[in-house]
Coordinates of C-alpha atoms and ligand atoms in Angstrom, one line a residue:
M1 CA 91.1 102.7 84.7
L2 CA 94.2 103.5 86.5
V3 CA 94.9 104.7 90.1
D4 CA 97.4 105.5 92.6
Y5 CA 96.2 105.1 95.9
H6 CA 99.7 105.3 97.9
T7 CA 101.4 108.7 98.2
H8 CA 103.0 110.6 100.8
H9 CA 104.0 114.5 101.0
Y10 CA 106.1 116.4 103.2
R11 CA 104.0 116.3 106.6
C12 CA 106.5 112.6 107.2
G13 CA 110.0 114.0 107.3
H14 CA 111.3 112.4 104.7
A15 CA 109.3 113.1 101.5
E16 CA 108.7 116.0 99.5
G17 CA 105.9 118.5 97.8
Q18 CA 102.5 119.5 98.9
L19 CA 99.4 117.7 98.8
D20 CA 98.4 119.5 95.9
A21 CA 101.6 118.6 94.0
Y22 CA 101.1 115.2 94.0
V23 CA 97.1 115.7 92.8
E24 CA 98.7 117.8 89.5
A25 CA 101.0 115.1 89.1
A26 CA 98.2 112.4 89.0
I27 CA 96.2 114.9 86.5
T28 CA 99.0 115.4 84.5
A29 CA 100.0 111.6 84.2
G30 CA 96.7 110.8 83.0
L31 CA 95.3 109.0 86.9
D32 CA 91.1 108.3 87.2
E33 CA 92.1 109.0 90.7
I34 CA 94.6 109.8 93.3
G35 CA 94.8 108.7 96.7
L36 CA 96.7 110.6 99.5
S37 CA 98.0 108.2 102.1
D38 CA 100.7 109.8 104.2
H39 CA 102.4 108.2 106.9
S40 CA 100.3 107.8 110.3
P41 CA 101.9 109.0 113.7
I42 CA 103.6 106.4 115.5
Y43 CA 101.9 105.2 118.3
H44 CA 103.5 102.0 119.9
L45 CA 107.4 103.9 120.9
G46 CA 105.5 105.6 124.1
P47 CA 103.9 108.6 125.2
D48 CA 106.5 111.0 122.4
P49 CA 103.4 112.1 119.9
Q50 CA 106.7 112.3 117.7
P51 CA 109.0 109.5 118.7
R52 CA 110.7 109.2 115.3
P53 CA 111.3 112.4 113.2
R54 CA 111.4 111.8 109.9
T55 CA 109.7 108.7 109.5
A56 CA 105.8 109.8 110.3
M57 CA 104.2 112.8 111.2
S58 CA 103.3 113.7 115.1
Q59 CA 100.5 112.7 116.9
H60 CA 99.6 116.3 117.0
E61 CA 99.5 116.7 112.9
L62 CA 96.9 113.9 112.0
P63 CA 93.4 116.1 112.4
A64 CA 95.1 119.0 110.1
Y65 CA 96.5 116.0 107.8
V66 CA 92.9 114.9 107.2
A67 CA 91.2 118.3 107.4
E68 CA 94.1 119.6 104.7
M69 CA 92.8 116.5 102.5
E70 CA 89.3 117.4 102.5
A71 CA 90.4 121.3 101.5
V72 CA 92.5 119.6 98.6
R73 CA 89.7 117.3 97.1
E74 CA 87.0 120.3 97.2
R75 CA 89.8 122.4 95.0
F76 CA 90.5 119.7 92.5
A77 CA 86.3 118.8 92.7
G78 CA 85.5 118.4 88.8
R79 CA 88.8 117.4 87.9
I80 CA 89.7 114.4 89.5
P81 CA 88.5 112.5 92.2
V82 CA 91.1 112.6 95.2
R83 CA 90.9 109.9 98.0
L84 CA 91.4 110.4 101.8
G85 CA 93.7 107.8 102.7
V86 CA 96.2 106.7 105.2
E87 CA 99.3 104.5 105.6
S88 CA 98.6 103.1 108.7
D89 CA 101.5 101.4 110.8
Y90 CA 100.1 97.8 111.9
V91 CA 101.8 96.5 115.1
L92 CA 100.9 93.1 116.8
G93 CA 98.3 93.7 119.0
W94 CA 97.5 97.2 118.7
D95 CA 94.4 96.0 116.9
E96 CA 91.9 97.7 118.8
H97 CA 94.1 100.9 118.8
Y98 CA 94.1 101.3 114.8
R99 CA 90.6 100.5 114.3
A100 CA 89.1 103.2 117.1
L101 CA 91.6 105.5 115.3
W102 CA 90.5 105.0 112.2
R103 CA 87.0 105.2 112.9
Q104 CA 87.4 108.8 113.9
F105 CA 88.2 110.0 110.7
P106 CA 86.4 110.3 107.2
L107 CA 89.0 108.4 105.6
D108 CA 88.0 106.8 101.9
Y109 CA 90.6 104.0 103.0
V110 CA 92.8 102.9 105.0
I111 CA 96.6 101.0 104.0
G112 CA 97.8 98.6 106.7
S113 CA 101.4 98.3 106.5
V114 CA 104.0 96.0 108.8
H115 CA 106.8 98.9 109.3
W116 CA 107.4 97.7 112.7
L117 CA 108.4 94.1 114.5
G118 CA 107.7 95.4 118.1
G119 CA 110.7 98.5 118.4
W120 CA 112.1 97.5 115.0
S121 CA 112.4 98.8 112.0
I122 CA 112.4 96.2 108.7
F123 CA 114.4 99.0 106.6
D124 CA 117.0 98.4 109.7
P125 CA 119.9 96.3 108.1
N126 CA 121.0 94.7 110.9
L127 CA 118.6 92.2 112.8
P128 CA 117.8 92.2 116.3
P129 CA 120.0 90.6 119.0
G130 CA 119.9 86.9 118.6
R131 CA 117.2 86.9 115.8
T132 CA 118.2 84.9 112.7
P133 CA 116.6 86.1 108.7
D134 CA 113.9 83.3 109.4
D135 CA 112.4 83.1 112.2
I136 CA 112.2 87.5 111.0
Y137 CA 110.2 86.5 108.2
A138 CA 107.8 84.3 110.1
E139 CA 107.4 86.7 112.3
Y140 CA 106.5 89.3 109.8
L141 CA 104.4 87.1 107.5
H142 CA 102.4 86.8 111.0
T143 CA 102.2 89.9 112.1
T144 CA 101.0 90.4 108.4
Q145 CA 98.0 88.1 108.7
A146 CA 97.2 89.5 112.0
A147 CA 96.7 93.0 110.2
A148 CA 94.7 91.5 107.8
R149 CA 92.5 90.0 110.4
S150 CA 91.9 93.1 112.5
G151 CA 89.9 94.4 110.4
A152 CA 91.2 98.1 110.4
Y153 CA 92.4 98.4 106.9
N154 CA 91.1 98.1 103.6
I155 CA 94.3 97.3 101.4
I156 CA 97.8 95.5 103.0
G157 CA 100.6 97.6 101.9
H158 CA 103.7 96.4 100.2
L159 CA 103.5 93.2 101.0
D160 CA 106.8 91.7 100.9
C161 CA 109.0 95.0 102.4
L162 CA 110.8 93.1 104.3
K163 CA 113.1 92.3 101.2
T164 CA 114.3 95.8 101.1
S165 CA 116.9 95.6 103.1
G166 CA 117.4 92.2 102.6
H167 CA 116.0 90.1 104.9
I168 CA 114.1 87.5 103.0
P169 CA 116.0 83.9 103.2
D170 CA 114.0 82.2 100.9
L171 CA 112.3 83.7 98.2
S172 CA 110.2 80.8 97.0
I173 CA 106.7 80.8 97.9
T174 CA 106.8 78.4 101.2
P175 CA 103.5 77.3 103.2
L176 CA 104.1 80.2 105.3
L177 CA 103.6 82.9 102.2
E178 CA 100.8 81.0 101.0
E179 CA 98.8 80.3 104.3
T180 CA 99.3 84.3 104.2
V181 CA 98.0 85.2 100.6
R182 CA 95.1 82.8 102.2
V183 CA 94.3 85.2 105.2
L184 CA 94.1 88.2 103.3
V185 CA 91.4 86.6 101.0
E186 CA 89.6 85.1 104.5
S187 CA 90.2 89.4 105.9
N188 CA 88.3 90.8 102.6
V189 CA 91.6 93.1 102.0
V190 CA 93.1 94.1 99.2
V191 CA 96.9 93.4 98.2
E192 CA 98.5 97.0 96.4
L193 CA 101.1 96.3 93.6
N194 CA 103.2 98.9 94.8
T195 CA 106.1 100.1 92.2
S196 CA 108.4 102.0 94.3
G197 CA 110.1 99.2 95.1
W198 CA 111.6 99.1 91.5
R199 CA 112.8 102.9 92.5
K200 CA 115.0 101.2 94.8
S201 CA 118.4 99.1 95.0
I202 CA 116.3 96.0 95.2
A203 CA 114.8 97.1 91.7
D204 CA 111.9 94.7 92.5
C205 CA 108.0 95.4 92.8
Y206 CA 106.0 95.0 96.2
P207 CA 105.1 91.9 96.1
R208 CA 107.3 90.2 93.5
A209 CA 105.6 88.9 90.4
E210 CA 105.8 85.5 92.0
L211 CA 103.7 86.4 95.3
L212 CA 101.4 89.0 92.7
A213 CA 100.9 86.0 91.1
C214 CA 100.1 83.9 94.2
C215 CA 97.3 86.0 95.2
H216 CA 95.7 86.4 92.3
H217 CA 95.5 82.3 92.1
Y218 CA 93.8 82.6 95.5
G219 CA 91.6 85.7 94.5
V220 CA 93.0 88.5 96.4
P221 CA 92.0 91.8 94.9
V222 CA 94.5 94.2 93.9
T223 CA 94.8 97.7 93.4
L224 CA 98.0 100.4 92.0
S225 CA 100.5 102.4 93.6
S226 CA 103.8 104.2 93.6
D227 CA 104.3 105.1 97.2
A228 CA 105.3 108.0 95.8
H229 CA 107.8 110.3 97.8
A230 CA 107.8 112.9 95.4
P231 CA 105.4 114.6 92.9
Q232 CA 107.3 112.9 90.0
H233 CA 107.3 109.9 91.4
V234 CA 103.1 109.3 90.6
A235 CA 102.4 106.8 88.3
G236 CA 105.8 105.5 87.9
G237 CA 107.0 102.0 86.5
Y238 CA 102.9 102.3 85.8
A239 CA 103.4 100.5 82.2
A240 CA 105.0 97.9 83.7
A241 CA 102.9 97.3 86.6
V242 CA 100.0 97.1 84.4
E243 CA 101.8 94.4 82.0
L244 CA 102.3 92.5 85.0
L245 CA 99.1 92.8 86.6
R246 CA 98.1 91.1 82.8
A247 CA 100.4 88.8 82.9
V248 CA 99.0 87.2 86.0
G249 CA 96.1 87.2 85.4
Y250 CA 94.2 90.6 86.7
R251 CA 91.6 92.3 84.8
E252 CA 90.4 94.3 87.1
I253 CA 91.7 96.8 90.4
A254 CA 90.0 97.7 93.5
V255 CA 89.1 101.8 94.6
F256 CA 88.0 103.2 97.6
A257 CA 85.3 105.5 98.4
Q258 CA 84.0 105.8 102.1
R259 CA 86.0 102.4 103.0
E260 CA 83.9 100.9 100.5
R261 CA 85.5 98.6 97.8
R262 CA 84.6 98.9 94.2
M263 CA 86.1 97.1 91.7
V264 CA 87.2 98.7 88.3
P265 CA 88.3 97.9 84.6
L266 CA 92.4 97.9 84.9
G267 CA 93.9 100.4 82.1
Ligands
ZN301 ZN1 107.6 107.0 103.3
ZN302 ZN1 105.3 101.7 103.8

């Protein structure tokens, strides 16, 4: 089986296309399932329901997003299974907020992604004042561990995304990185092989091959995603992704329904 569990659409303000267009693209690409997972609203930056336009949907949009996903799932019933998801931020200390929030909606899965270290976006090319690449890297990994342990998520998104703007000082597997992978196993979460990095200037998938191999070594299950921000991104890079998954030893991928995981053959 092949699936794409990480897709965005117009509501976040920086992706294009309607939900339907992503589902149509998945059918055209021959996928067995498509997951919808737009960016969760931002809650940790204060009371403003839309503190960062063009980053994520407004807090007011969340119920409408879930209702629209349900309608799309109905429309495509019998053609392709449409899984209902969200890419949720994880912010240190906000565990109960996100656990409680995602219990309120009938989702098939939740991707937990570390996009923020407090008020600092990991996509900011400038480090916060007084910080070094090494201590940002450590904070990012500790935050990723906390996301896994929070119990709010099924999938941990784009595991080494901090590299996107150049903030990983040492690309070898460090003890803290291996510790993080062991926390993923203990926390019963899945990682995604996210092909979107191949579309960006970093030209590398998330996680990079060495880290993906480390995930396989410790027994972290994997799923497959493009992090599509336009319908034509759906299933992008999948030939190389399947080859990489097989090369590091994966033979199965994880799929989700009503937040329950099932393993299916890869390919
Ligand atoms: Zn996005
Ligand atoms: Zn993300």
